[in-house]
Amino acid sequence: MSSNDSTDSTAKEQSFLFNVNKIFLVIHLLMLFMFSSLGVDLMAGVSLISICFYFLAFSLTKSEKLSIYVYSVAVEILLYMILAVVCLGIQCNFQLFLIDAMFFLFSMDYVVLRKKKKNHVAILLCCVYAIALIILYMLDGFYTPLYKLDSVVIKSISIAMISGVVFLIITCMMCLLHFMSSEEGAMEKQAQFDALTELPNRFYMMAKLKNLFEAEKQGEYFLAMIDIDDFKKINDSFGHNVGDDALKMLARTIVNKARGVELSYCRWGGEEFLLLGKCVDGEVPKNFLDELRVEINSKSFWTSKGSGRMTVTIGAGKYKVGQDYKEWINFVDKQLYVGKCTGKNKVVC
């Protein structure tokens, strides 16, 4: 993964946690209002502390230590909900938020902590949640809640807590699915682009050709394969870094030349590039390809011995009835071979 990709991924994680933190902050503000209205002073005070924690946690979501945020929130939820059960009893269903916390941990395990090969901390915390739930239910009836509430109020709180738990599970899953969709899109793009030249790769072009054949429009197009002449000599004489610079320079030239023209391109492999464009008056635009060849030759790349230049050979051909796209590619590859065998630095149609 390139540094840009890594930066984008971290930014997505930070944005995801920033939104999660806003949800937790709102929930605790609502809890503060509820406990204050009911006169449950202990939990109102705890809610104030938690609100301060979540305000401070916004700075954690912007740092590189995102795992600290995840584990801190996990511990806060555990302690908060246990205290709520102790204050008001298990009938109010605060303990159900520990199930939400498990969803939160496993979601974060995918979004933030997935870079680690093993994450025993998240699994351990989930086990602690499960044990805490079991203990709370086992102790029900053996202790008296610190605050006595009317049965109607208890039932209302219970319904509100169940609704909140369901809402958070749905929200968590929707956020996770959105993040996964975004990540899959980024991975798909990464899989179809060449890291060195930043051009599409052969998988992109194969998909492009397949779609063209499915639409039965291949008869309107031409293929052209570009190969750097004596590229091995560039690598052997000046090193692979210079060879990479030459490839990037060629790629930039293709991109610039393609502006304003219906032309798709990719790095086919090694020093080969493949173009797909519309025919002009039913024929391969040889003049355009020759201009591209000359333009590539006019560009310089730098070596330890000064600037260098390269030439390319281009094999091209329009679609012939009965060919599939693999046969079409093989045909332009043979055209390229003809150019290599007859002097190089030319366009063969």
Coordinates of C-alpha atoms in Angstrom, one line a residue:
M1 CA 0.0 0.0 0.0
S2 CA 1.4 3.4 -0.9
S3 CA 1.8 6.2 1.6
N4 CA -1.2 8.1 0.0
D5 CA -3.4 5.0 0.3
S6 CA -2.3 4.6 4.0
T7 CA -3.1 8.2 4.7
D8 CA -6.5 7.9 3.1
S9 CA -7.3 4.8 5.1
T10 CA -6.3 6.4 8.4
A11 CA -8.4 9.4 7.5
K12 CA -11.4 7.2 7.0
E13 CA -10.8 5.4 10.3
Q14 CA -10.5 8.7 12.1
S15 CA -13.7 10.0 10.4
F16 CA -15.6 6.8 11.4
L17 CA -14.5 7.1 15.0
F18 CA -15.3 10.8 15.1
N19 CA -18.9 10.0 14.1
V20 CA -19.1 7.1 16.6
N21 CA -17.9 9.4 19.4
K22 CA -20.6 11.9 18.5
I23 CA -23.3 9.2 18.9
F24 CA -21.9 8.1 22.3
L25 CA -21.8 11.7 23.4
V26 CA -25.4 12.3 22.5
I27 CA -26.4 9.1 24.3
H28 CA -24.7 10.2 27.5
L29 CA -26.3 13.7 27.3
L30 CA -29.7 12.0 27.1
M31 CA -28.7 9.7 30.0
L32 CA -27.7 12.8 32.1
F33 CA -31.1 14.4 31.3
M34 CA -33.0 11.2 32.3
F35 CA -31.1 10.6 35.6
S36 CA -31.3 14.3 36.6
S37 CA -35.1 14.2 36.0
L38 CA -35.4 11.0 38.1
G39 CA -33.3 12.3 40.9
V40 CA -30.7 9.6 40.5
D41 CA -27.8 11.9 41.5
L42 CA -25.0 9.2 41.5
M43 CA -25.7 8.3 37.8
A44 CA -26.1 12.0 36.9
G45 CA -22.6 12.7 38.3
V46 CA -21.2 9.6 36.5
S47 CA -22.9 10.9 33.3
L48 CA -21.2 14.3 33.6
I49 CA -17.8 12.5 34.0
S50 CA -18.6 10.4 30.9
I51 CA -19.6 13.5 28.9
C52 CA -16.3 15.1 29.7
F53 CA -14.5 11.9 28.7
Y54 CA -16.3 11.9 25.3
F55 CA -15.5 15.5 24.7
L56 CA -11.8 14.8 25.4
A57 CA -12.1 11.6 23.2
F58 CA -12.5 13.8 20.1
S59 CA -8.8 14.5 20.3
L60 CA -8.1 10.8 20.5
T61 CA -10.0 10.1 17.3
K62 CA -7.7 12.6 15.5
S63 CA -4.5 10.9 16.8
E64 CA -2.6 7.9 15.4
K65 CA -3.4 5.9 18.6
L66 CA -6.9 5.0 17.6
S67 CA -6.8 1.7 19.6
I68 CA -6.5 3.7 22.8
Y69 CA -9.8 5.3 22.0
V70 CA -11.5 2.0 21.3
Y71 CA -10.4 0.3 24.5
S72 CA -11.1 3.4 26.6
V73 CA -14.6 3.6 25.3
A74 CA -15.1 -0.2 25.9
V75 CA -14.1 0.1 29.5
E76 CA -16.2 3.3 30.0
I77 CA -19.3 1.5 28.7
L78 CA -18.7 -1.5 30.9
L79 CA -18.3 0.5 34.1
Y80 CA -21.2 2.9 33.3
M81 CA -23.7 0.2 32.6
I82 CA -22.7 -1.9 35.7
L83 CA -23.2 1.2 37.8
A84 CA -26.6 1.9 36.2
V85 CA -27.8 -1.6 37.0
V86 CA -26.5 -1.2 40.6
C87 CA -28.4 2.1 41.0
L88 CA -31.7 1.1 39.3
G89 CA -31.8 -2.7 39.0
I90 CA -31.7 -5.1 36.2
Q91 CA -35.3 -4.5 35.2
C92 CA -34.3 -1.3 33.6
N93 CA -32.2 -3.2 31.0
F94 CA -29.1 -1.0 31.1
Q95 CA -27.1 -4.2 30.9
L96 CA -28.3 -4.8 27.3
F97 CA -25.9 -2.0 26.2
L98 CA -23.1 -4.5 26.9
I99 CA -24.3 -6.4 23.9
D100 CA -24.1 -3.2 21.9
A101 CA -20.6 -2.8 23.2
M102 CA -19.7 -6.2 21.8
F103 CA -20.9 -5.1 18.3
F104 CA -18.9 -1.9 18.8
L105 CA -15.7 -3.9 19.6
F106 CA -16.0 -6.3 16.7
S107 CA -16.8 -3.4 14.3
M108 CA -13.8 -1.5 15.6
D109 CA -11.7 -4.7 15.3
Y110 CA -12.4 -4.5 11.5
V111 CA -12.3 -0.8 11.0
V112 CA -9.4 0.3 13.2
L113 CA -7.6 -2.7 14.7
R114 CA -7.5 -4.9 11.6
K115 CA -3.9 -4.2 10.9
K116 CA -2.9 -6.4 13.8
K117 CA -2.6 -10.1 13.0
K118 CA -4.1 -11.0 16.3
N119 CA -6.2 -8.9 18.6
H120 CA -6.7 -10.7 21.9
V121 CA -7.7 -7.5 23.8
A122 CA -11.0 -7.2 21.9
I123 CA -11.9 -10.8 22.4
L124 CA -10.9 -10.6 26.1
L125 CA -13.1 -7.5 26.6
C126 CA -16.1 -9.3 25.0
C127 CA -15.6 -12.2 27.4
V128 CA -15.6 -9.7 30.3
Y129 CA -18.8 -8.3 28.9
A130 CA -20.4 -11.7 28.8
I131 CA -19.2 -12.6 32.3
A132 CA -20.5 -9.2 33.6
L133 CA -23.9 -9.9 32.0
I134 CA -24.1 -13.4 33.5
I135 CA -23.2 -12.1 37.0
L136 CA -25.7 -9.2 36.8
Y137 CA -28.5 -11.6 36.0
M138 CA -27.4 -14.1 38.6
L139 CA -27.3 -11.5 41.3
D140 CA -30.8 -10.2 40.4
G141 CA -33.0 -10.5 43.5
F142 CA -30.0 -10.8 45.9
Y143 CA -29.5 -7.1 46.3
T144 CA -31.6 -3.9 46.5
P145 CA -31.1 -1.2 43.9
L146 CA -29.8 2.1 45.4
Y147 CA -32.7 4.0 44.0
K148 CA -36.3 3.0 44.2
L149 CA -38.5 3.9 41.2
D150 CA -42.1 3.5 40.3
S151 CA -42.9 0.3 38.3
V152 CA -44.4 2.4 35.5
V153 CA -41.1 4.5 35.3
I154 CA -39.1 1.3 35.4
K155 CA -41.1 -0.1 32.5
S156 CA -40.7 3.1 30.5
I157 CA -37.0 3.1 31.1
S158 CA -36.8 -0.6 30.1
I159 CA -38.6 0.1 26.8
A160 CA -36.4 3.1 26.1
M161 CA -33.2 1.1 26.8
I162 CA -34.3 -1.8 24.5
S163 CA -35.2 0.7 21.8
G164 CA -31.8 2.4 22.2
V165 CA -30.0 -0.9 22.0
V166 CA -31.8 -1.9 18.8
F167 CA -31.1 1.6 17.4
L168 CA -27.4 1.3 18.2
I169 CA -27.0 -2.2 16.7
I170 CA -28.7 -1.1 13.5
T171 CA -26.6 2.1 13.3
C172 CA -23.4 0.2 14.0
M173 CA -24.1 -2.3 11.3
M174 CA -25.1 0.4 8.8
C175 CA -21.9 2.3 9.5
L176 CA -19.8 -0.9 9.3
L177 CA -21.4 -1.8 5.9
H178 CA -20.8 1.7 4.6
F179 CA -17.2 1.5 5.7
M180 CA -16.8 -2.0 4.1
S181 CA -18.3 -0.7 0.9
S182 CA -15.9 2.2 0.8
E183 CA -12.9 -0.1 1.6
E184 CA -14.0 -2.6 -1.1
G185 CA -14.2 0.3 -3.6
A186 CA -10.7 1.4 -2.7
M187 CA -9.3 -2.1 -2.9
E188 CA -11.0 -2.7 -6.3
K189 CA -9.4 0.5 -7.6
Q190 CA -6.0 -0.5 -6.2
A191 CA -6.4 -3.9 -7.8
Q192 CA -7.0 -2.3 -11.2
F193 CA -4.2 0.3 -11.1
D194 CA -0.5 0.0 -11.5
A195 CA 1.4 1.4 -8.5
L196 CA 4.4 2.6 -10.4
T197 CA 2.9 4.5 -13.3
E198 CA -0.6 5.1 -11.7
L199 CA -2.1 3.9 -15.0
P200 CA -4.8 1.3 -15.1
N201 CA -3.4 -2.3 -15.3
R202 CA -4.2 -5.2 -17.6
F203 CA -7.2 -6.3 -15.4
Y204 CA -8.8 -3.0 -16.0
M205 CA -8.3 -3.2 -19.7
M206 CA -9.5 -6.8 -19.9
A207 CA -12.7 -5.7 -18.2
K208 CA -13.0 -2.8 -20.6
L209 CA -12.6 -5.1 -23.6
K210 CA -15.1 -7.6 -22.2
N211 CA -17.7 -4.8 -21.8
L212 CA -16.9 -3.6 -25.3
F213 CA -17.6 -7.1 -26.8
E214 CA -20.8 -7.5 -24.7
A215 CA -22.0 -4.2 -26.2
E216 CA -21.0 -5.5 -29.7
K217 CA -19.1 -2.2 -30.4
Q218 CA -15.7 -3.7 -30.9
G219 CA -15.9 -3.1 -34.7
E220 CA -15.5 0.6 -34.1
Y221 CA -12.2 0.4 -32.2
F222 CA -8.5 -0.3 -32.6
L223 CA -5.9 -1.7 -30.2
A224 CA -2.3 -0.6 -30.1
M225 CA 0.6 -2.1 -28.1
I226 CA 3.5 0.1 -27.2
D227 CA 6.9 -1.4 -26.2
I228 CA 10.0 0.5 -25.2
D229 CA 12.9 -0.4 -27.4
D230 CA 15.9 -2.0 -25.7
F231 CA 14.5 -1.4 -22.2
K232 CA 16.8 -4.0 -20.7
K233 CA 19.8 -1.8 -21.7
I234 CA 18.3 1.1 -19.8
N235 CA 18.0 -1.0 -16.7
D236 CA 21.5 -2.6 -17.1
S237 CA 23.2 0.7 -17.9
F238 CA 21.6 3.1 -15.5
G239 CA 19.8 0.9 -12.9
H240 CA 16.2 0.0 -12.3
N241 CA 15.4 3.4 -10.7
V242 CA 16.1 5.1 -14.0
G243 CA 14.1 2.4 -15.8
D244 CA 11.2 3.2 -13.5
D245 CA 11.5 6.9 -14.3
A246 CA 11.5 6.1 -18.0
L247 CA 8.2 4.1 -17.5
K248 CA 6.6 6.9 -15.5
M249 CA 7.6 9.5 -18.2
L250 CA 6.1 7.3 -20.9
A251 CA 2.9 6.9 -18.9
R252 CA 2.6 10.7 -18.4
T253 CA 3.1 11.2 -22.1
I254 CA 0.3 8.8 -22.9
V255 CA -2.0 10.5 -20.5
N256 CA -1.3 13.9 -21.9
K257 CA -1.7 12.7 -25.5
A258 CA -5.0 11.1 -24.6
R259 CA -6.6 14.3 -23.4
G260 CA -9.6 15.3 -25.6
V261 CA -9.4 11.9 -27.4
E262 CA -11.5 8.8 -26.8
L263 CA -8.7 6.6 -25.7
S264 CA -8.3 4.1 -22.9
Y265 CA -4.8 2.9 -21.8
C266 CA -3.1 0.7 -19.4
R267 CA 0.3 -0.7 -18.4
W268 CA 0.0 -4.1 -19.9
G269 CA 3.1 -5.5 -18.1
G270 CA 6.8 -4.7 -17.9
E271 CA 7.6 -2.1 -20.5
E272 CA 4.5 -2.7 -22.6
F273 CA 1.4 -0.5 -22.7
L274 CA -1.9 -1.1 -24.4
L275 CA -4.2 1.5 -26.0
L276 CA -7.8 1.1 -26.9
G277 CA -9.3 3.9 -29.1
K278 CA -11.9 4.6 -31.7
C279 CA -11.0 4.2 -35.3
V280 CA -11.0 7.3 -37.5
D281 CA -13.0 6.9 -40.7
G282 CA -13.0 3.1 -40.0
E283 CA -9.2 2.9 -39.9
V284 CA -6.4 2.8 -37.3
P285 CA -5.3 6.5 -36.7
K286 CA -1.6 5.8 -37.7
N287 CA -0.8 9.6 -37.7
F288 CA -1.9 9.9 -34.1
L289 CA 0.1 6.9 -33.0
D290 CA 3.1 8.2 -34.9
E291 CA 2.8 11.6 -33.2
L292 CA 2.7 9.7 -29.9
R293 CA 5.9 7.8 -30.8
V294 CA 7.7 11.0 -31.8
E295 CA 6.6 12.7 -28.6
I296 CA 7.8 9.9 -26.4
N297 CA 11.2 10.0 -28.2
S298 CA 11.4 13.8 -27.6
K299 CA 11.1 13.5 -23.8
S300 CA 14.2 13.1 -21.6
F301 CA 14.7 11.1 -18.5
W302 CA 17.7 11.7 -16.1
T303 CA 20.5 9.3 -15.5
S304 CA 23.8 9.4 -13.6
K305 CA 25.5 10.2 -16.9
G306 CA 23.1 13.0 -17.9
S307 CA 19.7 12.9 -19.7
G308 CA 18.6 10.0 -21.8
R309 CA 16.0 9.3 -24.4
M310 CA 14.2 6.2 -25.5
T311 CA 12.3 5.0 -28.6
V312 CA 9.2 2.9 -28.8
T313 CA 7.7 0.5 -31.3
I314 CA 3.9 0.4 -31.7
G315 CA 1.9 -2.5 -33.1
A316 CA -1.7 -1.7 -33.9
G317 CA -4.8 -3.2 -35.5
K318 CA -8.5 -2.7 -35.8
Y319 CA -10.9 -5.5 -34.8
K320 CA -11.4 -8.2 -37.4
V321 CA -14.7 -10.1 -37.6
G322 CA -14.6 -13.4 -35.7
Q323 CA -11.8 -12.4 -33.3
D324 CA -12.3 -12.6 -29.6
Y325 CA -10.5 -10.0 -27.5
K326 CA -7.6 -12.4 -26.7
E327 CA -7.0 -13.0 -30.4
W328 CA -7.2 -9.3 -31.1
I329 CA -4.5 -8.6 -28.5
N330 CA -2.4 -11.4 -29.9
F331 CA -2.7 -9.8 -33.4
V332 CA -1.4 -6.4 -32.2
D333 CA 1.3 -8.2 -30.3
K334 CA 2.4 -9.8 -33.6
Q335 CA 2.3 -6.4 -35.3
L336 CA 4.6 -5.2 -32.5
Y337 CA 6.9 -8.1 -33.1
V338 CA 7.1 -7.2 -36.8
G339 CA 8.1 -3.7 -35.9
K340 CA 10.8 -5.0 -33.6
C341 CA 12.2 -7.3 -36.2
T342 CA 12.3 -4.6 -38.9
G343 CA 14.2 -1.8 -37.2
K344 CA 12.2 -0.7 -34.2
N345 CA 11.1 2.9 -33.5
K346 CA 8.1 2.7 -35.8
V347 CA 4.3 2.1 -36.0
V348 CA 3.1 -1.1 -37.6
C349 CA -0.6 -1.3 -38.5

